[in-house]
Short mmCIF file of C-alpha atoms in Angstrom, two decimals:
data_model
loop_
_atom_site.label_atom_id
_atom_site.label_comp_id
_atom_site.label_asym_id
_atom_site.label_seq_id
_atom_site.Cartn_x
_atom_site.Cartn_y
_atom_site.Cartn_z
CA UNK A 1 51.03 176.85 162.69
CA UNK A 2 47.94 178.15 164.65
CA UNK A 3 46.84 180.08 162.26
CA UNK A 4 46.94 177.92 159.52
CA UNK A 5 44.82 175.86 161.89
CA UNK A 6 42.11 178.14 162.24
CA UNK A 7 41.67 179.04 158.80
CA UNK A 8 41.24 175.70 157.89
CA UNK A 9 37.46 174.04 157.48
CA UNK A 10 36.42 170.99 159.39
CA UNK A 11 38.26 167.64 157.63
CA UNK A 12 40.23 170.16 155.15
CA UNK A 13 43.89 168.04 154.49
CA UNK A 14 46.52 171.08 155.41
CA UNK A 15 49.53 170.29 153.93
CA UNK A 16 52.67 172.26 155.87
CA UNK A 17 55.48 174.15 153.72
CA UNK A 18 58.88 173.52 154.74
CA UNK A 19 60.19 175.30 157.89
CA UNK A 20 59.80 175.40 161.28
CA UNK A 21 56.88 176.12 162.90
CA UNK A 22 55.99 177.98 166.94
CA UNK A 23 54.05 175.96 169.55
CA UNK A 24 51.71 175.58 170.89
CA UNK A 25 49.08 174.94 169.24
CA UNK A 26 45.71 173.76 169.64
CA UNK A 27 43.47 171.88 167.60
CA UNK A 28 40.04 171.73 168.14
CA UNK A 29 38.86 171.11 164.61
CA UNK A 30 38.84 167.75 162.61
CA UNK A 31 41.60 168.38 160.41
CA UNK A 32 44.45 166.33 158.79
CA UNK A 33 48.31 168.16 159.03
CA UNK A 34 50.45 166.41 156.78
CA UNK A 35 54.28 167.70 156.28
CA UNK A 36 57.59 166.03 155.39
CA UNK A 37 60.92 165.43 157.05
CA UNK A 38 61.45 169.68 156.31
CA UNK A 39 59.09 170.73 158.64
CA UNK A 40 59.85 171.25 162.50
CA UNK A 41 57.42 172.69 165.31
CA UNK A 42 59.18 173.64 168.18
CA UNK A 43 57.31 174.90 171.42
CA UNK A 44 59.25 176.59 174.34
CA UNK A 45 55.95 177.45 176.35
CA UNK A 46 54.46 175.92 179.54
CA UNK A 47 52.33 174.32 176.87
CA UNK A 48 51.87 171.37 174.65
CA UNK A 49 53.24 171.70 171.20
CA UNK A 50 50.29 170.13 169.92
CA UNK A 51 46.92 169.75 172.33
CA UNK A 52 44.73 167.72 170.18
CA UNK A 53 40.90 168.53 171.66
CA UNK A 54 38.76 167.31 168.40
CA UNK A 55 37.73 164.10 167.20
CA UNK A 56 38.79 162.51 163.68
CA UNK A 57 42.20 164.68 163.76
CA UNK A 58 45.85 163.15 161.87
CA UNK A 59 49.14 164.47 162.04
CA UNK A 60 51.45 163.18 159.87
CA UNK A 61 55.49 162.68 158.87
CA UNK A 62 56.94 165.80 160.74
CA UNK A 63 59.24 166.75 163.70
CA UNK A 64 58.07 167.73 166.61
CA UNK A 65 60.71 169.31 169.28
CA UNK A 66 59.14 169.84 173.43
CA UNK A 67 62.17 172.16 174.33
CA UNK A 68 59.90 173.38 177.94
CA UNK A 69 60.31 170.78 180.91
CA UNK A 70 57.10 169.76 182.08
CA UNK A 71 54.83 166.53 183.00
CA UNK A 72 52.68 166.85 179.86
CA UNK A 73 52.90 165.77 176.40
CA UNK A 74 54.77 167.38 173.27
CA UNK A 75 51.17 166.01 172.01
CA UNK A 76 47.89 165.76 174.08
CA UNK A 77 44.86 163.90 172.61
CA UNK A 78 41.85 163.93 174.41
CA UNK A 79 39.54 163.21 171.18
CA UNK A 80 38.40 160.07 169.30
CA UNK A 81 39.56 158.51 166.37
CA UNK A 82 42.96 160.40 166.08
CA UNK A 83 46.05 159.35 163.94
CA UNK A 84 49.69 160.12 164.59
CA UNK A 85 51.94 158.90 162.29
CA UNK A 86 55.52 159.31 161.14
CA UNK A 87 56.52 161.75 163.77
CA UNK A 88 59.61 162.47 165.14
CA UNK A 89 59.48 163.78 168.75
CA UNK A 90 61.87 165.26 170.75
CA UNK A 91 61.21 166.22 174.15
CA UNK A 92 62.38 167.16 177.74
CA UNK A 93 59.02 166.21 179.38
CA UNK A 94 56.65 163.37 177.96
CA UNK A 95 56.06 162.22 174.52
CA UNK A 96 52.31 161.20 173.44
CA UNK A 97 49.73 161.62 175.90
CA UNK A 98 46.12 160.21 175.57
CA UNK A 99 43.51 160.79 178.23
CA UNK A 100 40.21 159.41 177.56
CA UNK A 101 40.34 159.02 174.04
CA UNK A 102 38.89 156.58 172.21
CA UNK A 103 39.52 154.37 168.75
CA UNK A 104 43.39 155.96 167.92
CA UNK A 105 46.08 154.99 165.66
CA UNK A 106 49.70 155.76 167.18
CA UNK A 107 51.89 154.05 164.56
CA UNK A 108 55.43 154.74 162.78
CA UNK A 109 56.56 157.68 165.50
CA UNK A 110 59.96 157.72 167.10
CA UNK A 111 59.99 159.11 170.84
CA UNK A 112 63.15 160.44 171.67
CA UNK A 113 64.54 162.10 175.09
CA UNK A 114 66.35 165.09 174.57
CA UNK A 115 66.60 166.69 177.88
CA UNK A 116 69.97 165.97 179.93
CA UNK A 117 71.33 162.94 179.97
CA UNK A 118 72.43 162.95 183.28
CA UNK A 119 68.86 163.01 184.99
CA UNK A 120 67.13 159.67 186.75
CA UNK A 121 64.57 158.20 184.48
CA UNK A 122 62.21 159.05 187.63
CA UNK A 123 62.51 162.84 186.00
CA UNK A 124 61.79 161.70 182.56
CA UNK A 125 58.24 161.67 180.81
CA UNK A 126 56.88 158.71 179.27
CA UNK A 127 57.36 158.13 175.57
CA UNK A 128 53.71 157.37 175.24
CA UNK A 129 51.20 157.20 178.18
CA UNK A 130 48.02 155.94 178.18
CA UNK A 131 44.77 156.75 180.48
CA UNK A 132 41.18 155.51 180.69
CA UNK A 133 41.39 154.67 176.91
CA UNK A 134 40.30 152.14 174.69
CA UNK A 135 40.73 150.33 171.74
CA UNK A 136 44.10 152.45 171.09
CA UNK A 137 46.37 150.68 169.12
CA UNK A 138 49.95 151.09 169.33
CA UNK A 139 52.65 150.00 166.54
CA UNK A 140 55.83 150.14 164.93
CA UNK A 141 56.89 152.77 167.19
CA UNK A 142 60.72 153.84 168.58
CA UNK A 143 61.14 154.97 171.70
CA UNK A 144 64.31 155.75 173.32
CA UNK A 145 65.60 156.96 176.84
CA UNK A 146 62.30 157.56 178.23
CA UNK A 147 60.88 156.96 181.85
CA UNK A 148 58.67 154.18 180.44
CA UNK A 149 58.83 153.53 176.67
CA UNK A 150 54.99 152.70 176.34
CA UNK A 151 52.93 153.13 179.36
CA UNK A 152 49.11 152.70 180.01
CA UNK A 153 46.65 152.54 183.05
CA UNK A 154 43.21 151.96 183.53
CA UNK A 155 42.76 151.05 179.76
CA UNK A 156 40.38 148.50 177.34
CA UNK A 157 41.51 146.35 174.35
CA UNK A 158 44.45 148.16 173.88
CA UNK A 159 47.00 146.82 171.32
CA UNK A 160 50.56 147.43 171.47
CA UNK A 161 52.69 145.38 168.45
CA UNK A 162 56.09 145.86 167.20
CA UNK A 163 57.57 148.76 168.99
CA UNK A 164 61.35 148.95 169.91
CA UNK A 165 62.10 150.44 172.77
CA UNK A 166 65.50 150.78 174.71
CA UNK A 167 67.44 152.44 177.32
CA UNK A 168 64.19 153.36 179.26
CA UNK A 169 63.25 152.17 182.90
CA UNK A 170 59.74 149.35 181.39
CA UNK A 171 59.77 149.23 178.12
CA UNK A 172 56.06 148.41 178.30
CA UNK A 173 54.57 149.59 181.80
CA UNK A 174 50.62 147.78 182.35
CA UNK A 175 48.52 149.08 185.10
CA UNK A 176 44.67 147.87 185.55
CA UNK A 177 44.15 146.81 181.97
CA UNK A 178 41.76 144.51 180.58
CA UNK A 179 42.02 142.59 177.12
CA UNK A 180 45.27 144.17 176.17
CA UNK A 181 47.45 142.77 173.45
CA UNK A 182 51.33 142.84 173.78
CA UNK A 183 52.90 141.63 171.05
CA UNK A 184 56.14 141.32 168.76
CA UNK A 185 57.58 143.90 170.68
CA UNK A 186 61.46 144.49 171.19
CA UNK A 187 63.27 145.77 174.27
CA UNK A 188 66.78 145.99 175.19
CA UNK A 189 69.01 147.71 178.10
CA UNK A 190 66.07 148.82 180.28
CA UNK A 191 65.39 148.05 183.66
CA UNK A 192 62.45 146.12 182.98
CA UNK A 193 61.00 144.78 179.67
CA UNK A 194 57.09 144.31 180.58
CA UNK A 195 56.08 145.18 183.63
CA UNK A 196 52.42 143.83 183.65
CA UNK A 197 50.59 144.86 186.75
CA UNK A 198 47.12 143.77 187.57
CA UNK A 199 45.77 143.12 184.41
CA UNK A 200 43.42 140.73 183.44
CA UNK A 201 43.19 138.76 179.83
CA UNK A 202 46.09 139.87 178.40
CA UNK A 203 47.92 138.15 175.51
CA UNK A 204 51.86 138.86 176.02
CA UNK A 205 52.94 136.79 172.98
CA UNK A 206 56.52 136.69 170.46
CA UNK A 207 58.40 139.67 171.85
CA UNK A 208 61.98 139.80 172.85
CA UNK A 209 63.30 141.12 175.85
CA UNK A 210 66.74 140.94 176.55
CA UNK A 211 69.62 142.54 178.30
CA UNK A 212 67.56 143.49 181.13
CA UNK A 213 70.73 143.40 184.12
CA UNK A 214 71.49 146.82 185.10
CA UNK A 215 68.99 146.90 188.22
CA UNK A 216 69.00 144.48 191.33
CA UNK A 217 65.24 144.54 190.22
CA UNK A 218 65.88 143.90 186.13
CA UNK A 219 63.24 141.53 185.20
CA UNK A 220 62.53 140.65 181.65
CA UNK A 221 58.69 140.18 182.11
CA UNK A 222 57.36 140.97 185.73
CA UNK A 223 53.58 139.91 186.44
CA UNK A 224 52.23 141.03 189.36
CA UNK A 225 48.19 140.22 190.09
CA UNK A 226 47.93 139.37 186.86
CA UNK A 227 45.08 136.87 185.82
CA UNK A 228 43.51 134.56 183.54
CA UNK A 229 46.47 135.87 180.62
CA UNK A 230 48.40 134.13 177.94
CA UNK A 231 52.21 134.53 178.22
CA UNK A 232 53.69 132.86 175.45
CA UNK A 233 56.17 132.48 172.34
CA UNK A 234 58.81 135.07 174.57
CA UNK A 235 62.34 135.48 174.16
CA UNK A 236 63.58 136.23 177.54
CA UNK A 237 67.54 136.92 177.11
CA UNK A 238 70.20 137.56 179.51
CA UNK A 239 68.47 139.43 182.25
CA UNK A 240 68.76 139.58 185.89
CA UNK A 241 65.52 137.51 186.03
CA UNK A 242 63.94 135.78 182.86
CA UNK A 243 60.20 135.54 184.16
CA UNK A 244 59.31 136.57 187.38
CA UNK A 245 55.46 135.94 188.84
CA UNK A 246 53.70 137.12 191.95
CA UNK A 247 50.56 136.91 193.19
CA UNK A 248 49.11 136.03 189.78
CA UNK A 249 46.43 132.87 188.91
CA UNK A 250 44.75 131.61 186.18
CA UNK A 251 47.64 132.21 183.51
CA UNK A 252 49.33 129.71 180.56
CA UNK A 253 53.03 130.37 180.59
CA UNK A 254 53.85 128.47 177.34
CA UNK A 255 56.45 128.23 174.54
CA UNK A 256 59.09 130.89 176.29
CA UNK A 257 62.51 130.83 175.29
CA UNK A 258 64.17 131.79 178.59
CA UNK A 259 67.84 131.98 178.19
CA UNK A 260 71.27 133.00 180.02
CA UNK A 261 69.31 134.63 182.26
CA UNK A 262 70.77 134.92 186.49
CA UNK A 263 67.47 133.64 187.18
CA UNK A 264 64.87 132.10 185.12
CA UNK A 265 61.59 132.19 186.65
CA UNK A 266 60.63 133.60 190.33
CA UNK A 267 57.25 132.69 191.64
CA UNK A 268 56.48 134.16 194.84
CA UNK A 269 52.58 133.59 196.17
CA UNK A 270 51.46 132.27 192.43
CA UNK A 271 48.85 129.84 192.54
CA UNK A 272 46.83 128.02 189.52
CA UNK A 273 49.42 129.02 186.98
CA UNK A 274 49.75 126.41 184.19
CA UNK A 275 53.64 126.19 183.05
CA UNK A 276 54.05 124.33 180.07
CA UNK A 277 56.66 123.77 176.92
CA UNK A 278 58.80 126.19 178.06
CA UNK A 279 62.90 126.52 177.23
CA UNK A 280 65.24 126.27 179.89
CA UNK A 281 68.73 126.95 178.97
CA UNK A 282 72.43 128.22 180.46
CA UNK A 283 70.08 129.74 183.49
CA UNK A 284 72.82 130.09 186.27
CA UNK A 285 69.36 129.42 188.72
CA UNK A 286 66.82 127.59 186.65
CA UNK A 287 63.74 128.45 189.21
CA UNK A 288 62.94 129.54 192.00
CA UNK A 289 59.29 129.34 194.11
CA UNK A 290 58.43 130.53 197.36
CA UNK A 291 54.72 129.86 198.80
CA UNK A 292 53.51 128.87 195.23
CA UNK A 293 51.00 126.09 195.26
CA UNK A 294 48.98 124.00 192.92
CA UNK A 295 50.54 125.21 189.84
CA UNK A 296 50.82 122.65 187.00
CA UNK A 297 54.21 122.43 185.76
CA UNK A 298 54.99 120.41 182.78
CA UNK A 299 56.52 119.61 179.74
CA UNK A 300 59.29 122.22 179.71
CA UNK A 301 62.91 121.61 179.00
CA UNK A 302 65.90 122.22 181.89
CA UNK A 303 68.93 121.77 180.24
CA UNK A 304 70.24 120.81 183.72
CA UNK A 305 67.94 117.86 183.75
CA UNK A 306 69.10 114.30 182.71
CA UNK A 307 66.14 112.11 182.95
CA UNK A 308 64.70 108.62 181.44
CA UNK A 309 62.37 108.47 179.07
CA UNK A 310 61.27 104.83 178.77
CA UNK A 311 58.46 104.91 176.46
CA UNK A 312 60.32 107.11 173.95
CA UNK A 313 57.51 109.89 173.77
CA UNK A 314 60.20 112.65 174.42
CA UNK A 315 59.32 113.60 177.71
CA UNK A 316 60.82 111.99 181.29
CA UNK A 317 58.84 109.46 183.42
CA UNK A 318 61.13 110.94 185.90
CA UNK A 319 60.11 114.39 187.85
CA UNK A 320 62.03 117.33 187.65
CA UNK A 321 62.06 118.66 191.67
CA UNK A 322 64.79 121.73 191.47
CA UNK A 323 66.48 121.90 194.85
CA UNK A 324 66.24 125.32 196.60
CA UNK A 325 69.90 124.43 197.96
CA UNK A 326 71.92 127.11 195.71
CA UNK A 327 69.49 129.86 195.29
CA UNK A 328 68.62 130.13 199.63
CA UNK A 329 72.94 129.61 200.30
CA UNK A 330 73.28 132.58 197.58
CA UNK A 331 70.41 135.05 199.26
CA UNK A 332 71.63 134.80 202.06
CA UNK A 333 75.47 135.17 201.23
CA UNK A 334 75.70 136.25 197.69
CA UNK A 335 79.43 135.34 197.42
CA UNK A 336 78.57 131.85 197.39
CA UNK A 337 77.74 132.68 193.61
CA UNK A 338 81.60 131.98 192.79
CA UNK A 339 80.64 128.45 193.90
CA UNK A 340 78.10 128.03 191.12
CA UNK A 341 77.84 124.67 190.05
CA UNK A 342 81.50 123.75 191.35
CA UNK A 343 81.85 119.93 193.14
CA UNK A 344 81.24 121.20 196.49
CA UNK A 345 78.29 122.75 195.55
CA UNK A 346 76.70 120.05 194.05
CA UNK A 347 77.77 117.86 196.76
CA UNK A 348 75.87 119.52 198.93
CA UNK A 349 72.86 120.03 196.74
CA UNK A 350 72.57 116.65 196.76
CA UNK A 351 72.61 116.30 200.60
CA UNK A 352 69.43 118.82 201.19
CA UNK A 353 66.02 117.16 201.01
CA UNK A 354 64.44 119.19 203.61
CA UNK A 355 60.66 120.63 202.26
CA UNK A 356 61.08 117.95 198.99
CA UNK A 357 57.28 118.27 198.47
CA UNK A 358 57.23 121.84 198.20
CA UNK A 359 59.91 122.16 195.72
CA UNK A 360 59.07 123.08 192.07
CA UNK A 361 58.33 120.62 190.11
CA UNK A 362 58.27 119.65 186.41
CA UNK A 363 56.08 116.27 186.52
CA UNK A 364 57.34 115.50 182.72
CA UNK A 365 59.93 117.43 181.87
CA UNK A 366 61.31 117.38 177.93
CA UNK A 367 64.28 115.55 177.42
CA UNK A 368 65.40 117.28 174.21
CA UNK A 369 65.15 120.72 173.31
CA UNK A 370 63.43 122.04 169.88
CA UNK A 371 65.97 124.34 168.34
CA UNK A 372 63.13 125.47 166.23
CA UNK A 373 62.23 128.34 168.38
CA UNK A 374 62.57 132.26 168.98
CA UNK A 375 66.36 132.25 170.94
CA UNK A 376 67.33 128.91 169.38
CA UNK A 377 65.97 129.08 165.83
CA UNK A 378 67.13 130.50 162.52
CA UNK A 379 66.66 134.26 163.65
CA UNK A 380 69.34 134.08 165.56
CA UNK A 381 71.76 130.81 164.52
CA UNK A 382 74.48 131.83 167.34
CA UNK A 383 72.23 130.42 170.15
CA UNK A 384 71.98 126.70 169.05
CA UNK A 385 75.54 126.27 170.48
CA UNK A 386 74.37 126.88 173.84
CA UNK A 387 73.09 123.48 174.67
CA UNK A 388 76.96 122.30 174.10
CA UNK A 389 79.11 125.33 175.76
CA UNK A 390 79.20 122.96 178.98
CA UNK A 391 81.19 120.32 177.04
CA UNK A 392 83.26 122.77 174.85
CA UNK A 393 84.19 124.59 178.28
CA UNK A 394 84.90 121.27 179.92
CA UNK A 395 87.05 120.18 176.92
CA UNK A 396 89.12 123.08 177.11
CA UNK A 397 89.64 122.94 180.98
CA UNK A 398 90.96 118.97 180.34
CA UNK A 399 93.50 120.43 177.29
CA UNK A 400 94.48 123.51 179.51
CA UNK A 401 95.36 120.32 182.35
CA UNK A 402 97.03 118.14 180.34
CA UNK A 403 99.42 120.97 178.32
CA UNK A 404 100.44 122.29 181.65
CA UNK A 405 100.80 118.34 183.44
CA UNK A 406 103.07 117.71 180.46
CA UNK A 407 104.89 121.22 180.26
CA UNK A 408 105.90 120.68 184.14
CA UNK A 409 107.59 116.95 182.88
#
């Protein structure tokens, strides 16, 4: 391919013949490679396949195969304006890496690990890493079986929309970012589906993260020092924890859907967070907050909760405090977990008012839940029985009683 490279004049459209094609090559041209699903590069050198060192340079709708283990990219960009699109990667060290580049396009690619299987994602590459960039914008990308699936540092008005990635340790990995966009992505059986790390102004808004159990550390979003963002419209499904915040101020937590999750939100040293019309629902621990003051907490539905609401307006005059009890009894002796919302357990529950005033608390929370929303809605119709599997399970347990009371007659 390098020669083909060369010959070419600055902004010439190369289109590629079928076959495959030796790495590595360098581009330091503004040129546009365009092939079809019949053309493969493959590079086996302590190389790139493709270094990208021009500005204004596309690659588009080939395969692309990194068969030499190393912590680079198949493709390196260090120029402006560049477009990657419709490639298939396949590599043993990283996928797309961008250093310093400016104004790219990285849209329709697939990111796929091909290396053992066996190794820790800690000897993986990244499916697409991101340094001292801006205004890169990310979308309708697959990624699969990486170390991260989409991971950036140090970046500007990034946006990153409608990926799907899986099987990776974050899905979406934010270090020291400012402005970024994360949105209407998808991420299932990682370790971690955002992990946001001091960033400031972000939008995290309508993507679905789900499945995130493996690890004693599996969060669905993690926010660590992150400030003055917008965290809202989530699905946040079975994981270990649903939301978990630390050391992060100034944020709106709104409109989250955070569902069969172990845990659904951990705050830990979070202060000035507003919490608001948020979704509750078959949490086996609905919160949990340890030295987290003078956050405003309201409007959000438990489905634990049973309040009043006198004046009709949908919301209880009654607070929502949620007692500590469980959650300290099962850090301390995780067994207790078998316990879970048992008689005894609630019994006791009920008995502990020590530190009332610091618990977390909802000062209106919803008394109904709105079914019209991103785990309870028409995408997925299965989850509007949840609110009722308490009653169906109860219902069963009395049948199950009485057959057997009168089968011992």
């Amino acid at each position: 391919m390098q020669p083909l490279i060369d010959q070419a004049s600055e902004g010439e459209v190369v289109v590629l013949s079928s076959g495959t094609y030796e790495g590595p090559v360098i581009i330091n041209k503004s040129v546009i490679l365009q092939g079809d699903s019949t053309v493969t590069l493959v590079n086996k050198e302590a190389a790139p396949a493709i270094s990208i060192q021009a500005d204004g340079v596309s690659l588009g709708s080939f395969t692309v195969k990194q068969e030499y283990v190393a912590e680079f990219g198949a493709i390196q960009v260090s120029g402006n304006n560049v477009t990657l699109s419709g490639l298939r990667i396949h590599t043993q060290g990283y996928g797309i890496v961008l250093r310093k580049a400016l104004d790219g396009v990285i849209q329709n690619n697939e990111v796929i690990w091909s290396g053992p299987e066996q190794v820790s994602s800690a000897q993986k590459g990244n499916g697409i890493d991101l340094y001292a960039s801006q205004d890169i914008r990310i979308t309708d990308n697959i990624i699969t079986g990486m170390r991260d699936g989409i991971y950036m540092e140090n970046s500007w008005d990034t946006e990153v929309m409608d990926n799907t990635l899986t099987r990776s340790r974050y899905a979406i990995h934010c270090m020291y970012l400012v402005r970024s966009k994360i949105m209407n992505n998808t991420g299932e059986l990682n370790i971690t589906g955002a992990m946001i790390m001091g960033v400031q102004e972000a939008t995290v808004m309508n993507n679905s993260f789900r499945k995130q159990s493996t690890n004693v550390h599996s969060q669905g979003i993690m926010m660590y020092d992150v400030q003055n963002s917008k965290i809202s419209h989530n699905a946040l499904e079975g994981n270990r924890v649903g939301l978990y915040i630390q050391e992060s101020s100034g944020n709106e937590i709104s409109q989250n859907d955070v569902v069969r999750n172990f845990v659904g939100v951990q705050l830990l040293d979070a202060e000035g967070n507003e919490l608001h019309s948020n979704r509750f629902v078959s949490n086996v621990i609905e919160a949990q907050a340890v030295e987290s003051q003078n956050n405003i907490i309201r409007n959000n539905y438990w489905d634990t909760f049973q309040g009043l609401d006198l004046n009709r307006d949908g919301a209880s005059e009654m607070a929502y405090a949620i007692n500590p009890f469980y959650q300290e009894l099962v850090r301390r002796k995780a067994p207790f977990q078998l316990f879970f919302q048992s008689p005894g357990m609630l019994f006791l529950s009920e008995l502990h008012t020590e530190g009332r005033d610091d618990w977390m608390t909802d000062t209106s929370p919803l008394m109904r839940l709105d079914t019209n929303s991103i785990a309870m809605g028409k995408s997925n119709p299965s989850h509007r029985i949840v609110p009722w599997l308490g009653v169906l399970l109860m219902l069963l347990s009395a049948c199950s009683m009485i057959y057997l009371g009168g089968k011992q007659k």
